[in-house]
Coordinates of C-alpha atoms and ligand atoms in Angstrom, one line a residue:
A1 CA 51.9 14.5 49.5
N2 CA 48.7 14.8 51.2
T3 CA 47.0 16.5 49.3
N4 CA 44.2 18.0 51.8
T5 CA 46.8 19.9 53.2
P6 CA 47.3 23.2 51.6
T7 CA 50.5 24.4 50.2
L8 CA 51.5 27.1 52.2
Y9 CA 53.5 30.0 49.7
S10 CA 56.2 32.8 49.9
I11 CA 54.8 35.9 47.0
R12 CA 56.8 38.5 46.1
M13 CA 56.7 41.9 43.9
R14 CA 59.2 44.2 43.1
A15 CA 57.8 46.9 40.3
A16 CA 60.9 49.7 38.5
Q17 CA 60.7 52.4 36.4
G18 CA 63.8 52.7 34.0
G19 CA 64.9 49.1 33.8
P20 CA 65.2 46.7 36.9
H21 CA 66.3 48.2 40.3
E22 CA 70.0 46.6 40.8
Q23 CA 70.5 48.1 37.1
G24 CA 69.2 51.9 38.7
G25 CA 65.5 51.5 38.2
K26 CA 63.2 53.9 40.5
H27 CA 61.5 52.1 43.0
I28 CA 58.4 52.1 41.9
S29 CA 56.5 49.6 44.1
G30 CA 56.7 46.4 46.5
G31 CA 55.0 43.8 48.2
E32 CA 54.7 40.3 50.0
R33 CA 52.6 37.7 50.5
L34 CA 52.2 34.6 52.2
V35 CA 49.1 32.3 51.6
Q36 CA 47.7 28.8 51.3
S37 CA 47.8 27.5 47.9
P38 CA 44.6 28.5 46.8
D39 CA 44.6 32.0 48.0
V40 CA 47.4 32.4 45.4
N41 CA 45.8 33.7 41.7
Q42 CA 43.8 36.1 43.8
A43 CA 46.9 37.2 45.6
V44 CA 49.9 37.9 42.6
L45 CA 46.4 40.0 41.2
E46 CA 46.3 41.9 44.3
L47 CA 50.3 42.0 44.1
M48 CA 50.4 43.3 40.3
D49 CA 47.5 45.8 40.9
K50 CA 48.8 47.9 43.3
A51 CA 52.1 48.1 40.9
S52 CA 49.9 49.4 38.6
N53 CA 48.8 52.9 38.4
H54 CA 51.1 53.4 41.2
S55 CA 51.3 57.2 42.4
R56 CA 55.4 56.3 42.2
G57 CA 54.4 56.5 38.0
P58 CA 54.4 53.6 35.8
F59 CA 56.4 50.2 36.4
D60 CA 58.1 48.9 32.9
F61 CA 60.0 46.1 35.6
L62 CA 58.5 43.6 37.7
N63 CA 59.7 41.3 39.5
L64 CA 57.1 37.8 41.1
I65 CA 58.9 35.5 43.0
V66 CA 56.7 32.1 44.5
E67 CA 57.9 29.8 46.6
E68 CA 56.6 26.9 49.0
I69 CA 57.0 27.8 52.3
P70 CA 57.6 24.6 55.4
W71 CA 54.4 24.4 57.1
E72 CA 56.7 24.0 60.3
E73 CA 58.3 27.0 59.6
L74 CA 55.0 29.5 60.5
K75 CA 55.2 31.7 63.3
L76 CA 52.2 33.7 64.3
L77 CA 52.0 36.8 66.2
P78 CA 48.9 38.7 67.2
P79 CA 49.6 42.7 65.7
L80 CA 50.8 45.5 67.9
P81 CA 48.5 48.0 70.1
V82 CA 48.1 51.0 67.4
Q83 CA 48.0 54.4 68.6
T84 CA 46.9 57.9 66.7
E85 CA 48.7 60.8 67.1
Q86 CA 47.6 63.8 65.1
V87 CA 50.0 66.7 64.0
A88 CA 50.1 69.7 63.6
S89 CA 53.1 70.1 61.1
V90 CA 56.0 68.1 59.4
E91 CA 58.0 69.6 62.6
A92 CA 55.8 68.4 65.0
G93 CA 55.4 64.8 63.5
R94 CA 59.3 64.7 63.1
D95 CA 60.0 66.1 67.4
L96 CA 57.2 63.8 67.9
A97 CA 59.2 61.1 66.3
L98 CA 62.4 61.4 67.8
T99 CA 60.5 61.6 71.2
L100 CA 59.2 58.7 70.7
V101 CA 62.6 56.1 69.8
G102 CA 64.0 57.7 72.6
K103 CA 62.0 56.6 74.6
C104 CA 62.6 53.4 73.6
G105 CA 65.7 53.5 73.8
V106 CA 67.3 54.9 70.8
S107 CA 70.1 57.6 71.2
P108 CA 69.2 61.3 70.8
A109 CA 72.2 61.8 68.7
A110 CA 71.1 57.0 65.9
G111 CA 67.7 59.2 66.3
K112 CA 68.6 62.7 64.4
L113 CA 70.5 60.4 62.1
G114 CA 67.4 58.1 61.0
L115 CA 65.8 61.0 60.3
Q116 CA 68.1 62.9 57.5
L117 CA 69.0 59.1 56.5
I118 CA 64.8 58.7 55.2
Q119 CA 64.3 62.5 54.6
S120 CA 67.5 61.5 51.8
M121 CA 66.4 58.1 50.7
G122 CA 66.0 57.7 46.8
H123 CA 68.5 55.1 46.9
V124 CA 67.8 52.8 49.1
R125 CA 65.1 51.0 48.8
G126 CA 64.1 48.9 51.7
A127 CA 65.2 49.5 55.6
V128 CA 68.3 50.7 56.8
V129 CA 69.9 49.6 59.6
L130 CA 71.4 51.4 62.5
D131 CA 73.0 50.7 65.7
A132 CA 70.3 52.5 68.7
H133 CA 73.7 54.0 70.0
T134 CA 75.3 55.5 68.0
G135 CA 73.5 55.6 65.0
E136 CA 75.8 53.8 63.0
R137 CA 74.7 51.8 59.9
L138 CA 75.0 48.0 61.0
D139 CA 74.1 46.4 57.7
D140 CA 75.9 45.9 53.9
R141 CA 72.8 45.2 52.2
G142 CA 74.0 49.0 50.7
E143 CA 71.1 50.6 48.1
R144 CA 68.6 48.1 48.8
G145 CA 68.8 48.1 52.0
V146 CA 67.0 45.2 53.5
R147 CA 64.5 43.3 52.3
V148 CA 61.7 42.0 55.3
S149 CA 60.3 39.0 53.1
R150 CA 58.0 36.4 54.1
L151 CA 54.8 37.9 56.7
D152 CA 51.2 38.2 56.1
W153 CA 48.1 38.2 57.8
R154 CA 46.7 35.0 59.0
P155 CA 43.1 34.4 57.8
G156 CA 40.1 36.1 59.0
S157 CA 42.6 38.5 61.3
Y158 CA 42.4 41.6 59.6
E159 CA 38.9 41.2 59.4
R160 CA 39.3 40.7 63.0
W161 CA 40.9 43.3 63.6
L162 CA 38.9 45.8 61.1
D163 CA 36.3 45.6 63.3
Q164 CA 38.6 46.5 66.6
H165 CA 39.6 49.6 64.0
P166 CA 37.0 51.1 61.9
G167 CA 38.4 53.9 60.7
L168 CA 41.7 51.9 60.0
T169 CA 40.8 50.7 56.2
N170 CA 43.4 52.3 54.4
P171 CA 45.5 48.9 52.8
R172 CA 49.0 51.1 53.8
T173 CA 48.0 50.6 57.1
K174 CA 47.3 46.5 57.1
E175 CA 50.6 46.1 55.3
A176 CA 52.4 48.7 57.8
L177 CA 51.7 47.0 61.0
A178 CA 52.7 44.2 59.6
L179 CA 55.6 44.3 58.2
A180 CA 56.1 46.8 62.6
T181 CA 55.3 43.1 63.7
K182 CA 56.7 41.0 62.3
V183 CA 60.3 43.8 62.9
S184 CA 59.5 44.8 66.4
A185 CA 59.3 41.1 67.5
A186 CA 63.5 40.5 66.1
P187 CA 65.3 40.3 68.0
G188 CA 67.9 42.6 68.9
A189 CA 65.1 45.2 68.3
V190 CA 64.8 49.0 69.2
A191 CA 62.4 50.5 67.6
E192 CA 61.4 51.6 63.5
L193 CA 60.6 54.7 62.5
C194 CA 59.0 54.6 58.8
W195 CA 57.7 57.0 56.1
S196 CA 56.0 56.3 53.0
D197 CA 57.1 57.2 49.3
D198 CA 54.6 56.9 47.8
P199 CA 54.1 61.8 47.5
D200 CA 50.1 61.2 48.1
Y201 CA 51.2 59.7 52.0
V202 CA 52.4 61.8 54.6
T203 CA 51.3 59.4 57.4
G204 CA 53.6 57.0 58.8
Y205 CA 55.1 55.9 62.7
V206 CA 57.2 55.0 65.4
A207 CA 56.9 50.8 66.4
A208 CA 58.9 49.5 69.3
P209 CA 58.3 46.5 71.7
H210 CA 57.1 48.1 74.3
L211 CA 55.4 51.3 72.3
G212 CA 53.3 49.6 70.0
Y213 CA 53.0 51.1 66.6
C214 CA 52.2 54.7 66.6
R215 CA 50.8 56.6 63.8
I216 CA 51.9 60.0 63.4
T217 CA 49.6 61.7 61.1
R218 CA 51.9 64.6 59.4
L219 CA 55.9 62.8 58.7
K220 CA 56.9 64.8 54.8
S221 CA 55.2 67.2 52.9
P222 CA 52.8 66.1 49.6
G223 CA 54.9 65.6 47.1
E224 CA 57.9 64.8 48.5
E225 CA 58.1 61.4 47.7
H226 CA 62.0 60.8 50.1
G227 CA 60.8 57.7 52.4
G228 CA 61.3 54.6 54.1
R229 CA 61.8 52.8 57.3
V230 CA 65.2 52.7 58.7
F231 CA 65.7 50.2 62.3
F232 CA 67.5 50.8 65.3
I233 CA 69.1 47.9 66.3
H234 CA 71.2 46.5 69.6
R235 CA 74.8 46.5 68.3
S236 CA 74.8 43.2 70.5
V237 CA 72.7 41.5 68.7
D238 CA 74.2 38.4 65.8
L239 CA 73.4 40.3 62.7
D240 CA 73.2 37.9 61.1
T241 CA 70.4 36.1 63.7
Y242 CA 68.6 39.3 63.0
L243 CA 69.0 40.0 58.9
T244 CA 67.7 35.9 59.3
F245 CA 64.3 36.5 60.6
L246 CA 63.8 39.2 59.0
E247 CA 64.2 38.1 55.6
Q248 CA 63.8 34.1 56.2
T249 CA 61.4 33.8 58.9
P250 CA 57.1 32.9 57.8
V251 CA 55.2 35.2 60.0
W252 CA 51.6 35.8 59.9
I253 CA 50.1 38.3 62.3
G254 CA 46.7 37.4 64.2
W255 CA 45.4 34.8 66.3
E256 CA 44.6 31.1 66.7
D257 CA 40.7 30.7 65.3
Ligands
PML1 C1 54.5 53.0 53.5 O1 53.4 53.7 52.6 O2 55.4 51.8 53.1 C2 54.7 53.6 54.8 C3 53.2 53.7 55.1 C4 53.0 53.8 56.6 C5 51.5 53.6 56.9 C6 51.0 54.6 58.5 C7 50.1 54.2 58.6 O3 48.9 54.4 57.8 O4 49.3 53.4 59.7
MG2 MG1 65.4 38.3 41.3
MG3 MG1 63.2 54.6 48.9
MG4 MG1 55.8 53.0 48.7

């Protein structure tokens, strides 16, 4: 191997309480990184930090996977444009979310189903994929859901983004914007709806290719642990192609120097 070229690694973390997720443990925290060899130790420490002292509780199981990724597969995507909508209540926030996904091509019935799903999600730890027209669930991942993997900000790009968005310093926005950018770039993507499963974080978002990343300041009440993600897609897209992009294709968010 050429020792001058750093190796690219995907690092994935998931933590649960009451045993591993697959044995019924409660999901506490998950995280994704995509970094070069000199930065792996630091990224692992940051993921451990993320899982520790979490508002969803302590973990008693943590799974960490580090794997090499071929550089040739890496794609670079600029982050979606960001806006923030202030709303006065959860109801107003969810109404706005429905309107926004509707503008992106999600039918009213599918939008409502998506909202209801997230409201009741405690068991599905990844995302659920719905037909944007009928609202029918299209993925076969059951309670595991779909986990968007192999993504991170390109080194230096988040700092540059932050210069343009002073005030949006929350690491949740950093992670969610990266994820939403990848999800919006998937073949067949129509819209994403998300709010956190963390009881202390009530801001969520709608994201879509033309809409961008639209933060909505209240999509649930404080203390609520139900939260998650719904991806609305065109039924005509090949599901394997779609899922392979989300789970396997390595993506850096940002810009060339
Ligand atoms: C999550 O915690 O998984 C979702 C975070 C949504 C972030 C919304 C924002 O503040 O930009
Ligand atoms: Mg495993
Ligand atoms: Mg959940
Ligand atoms: Mg969370």
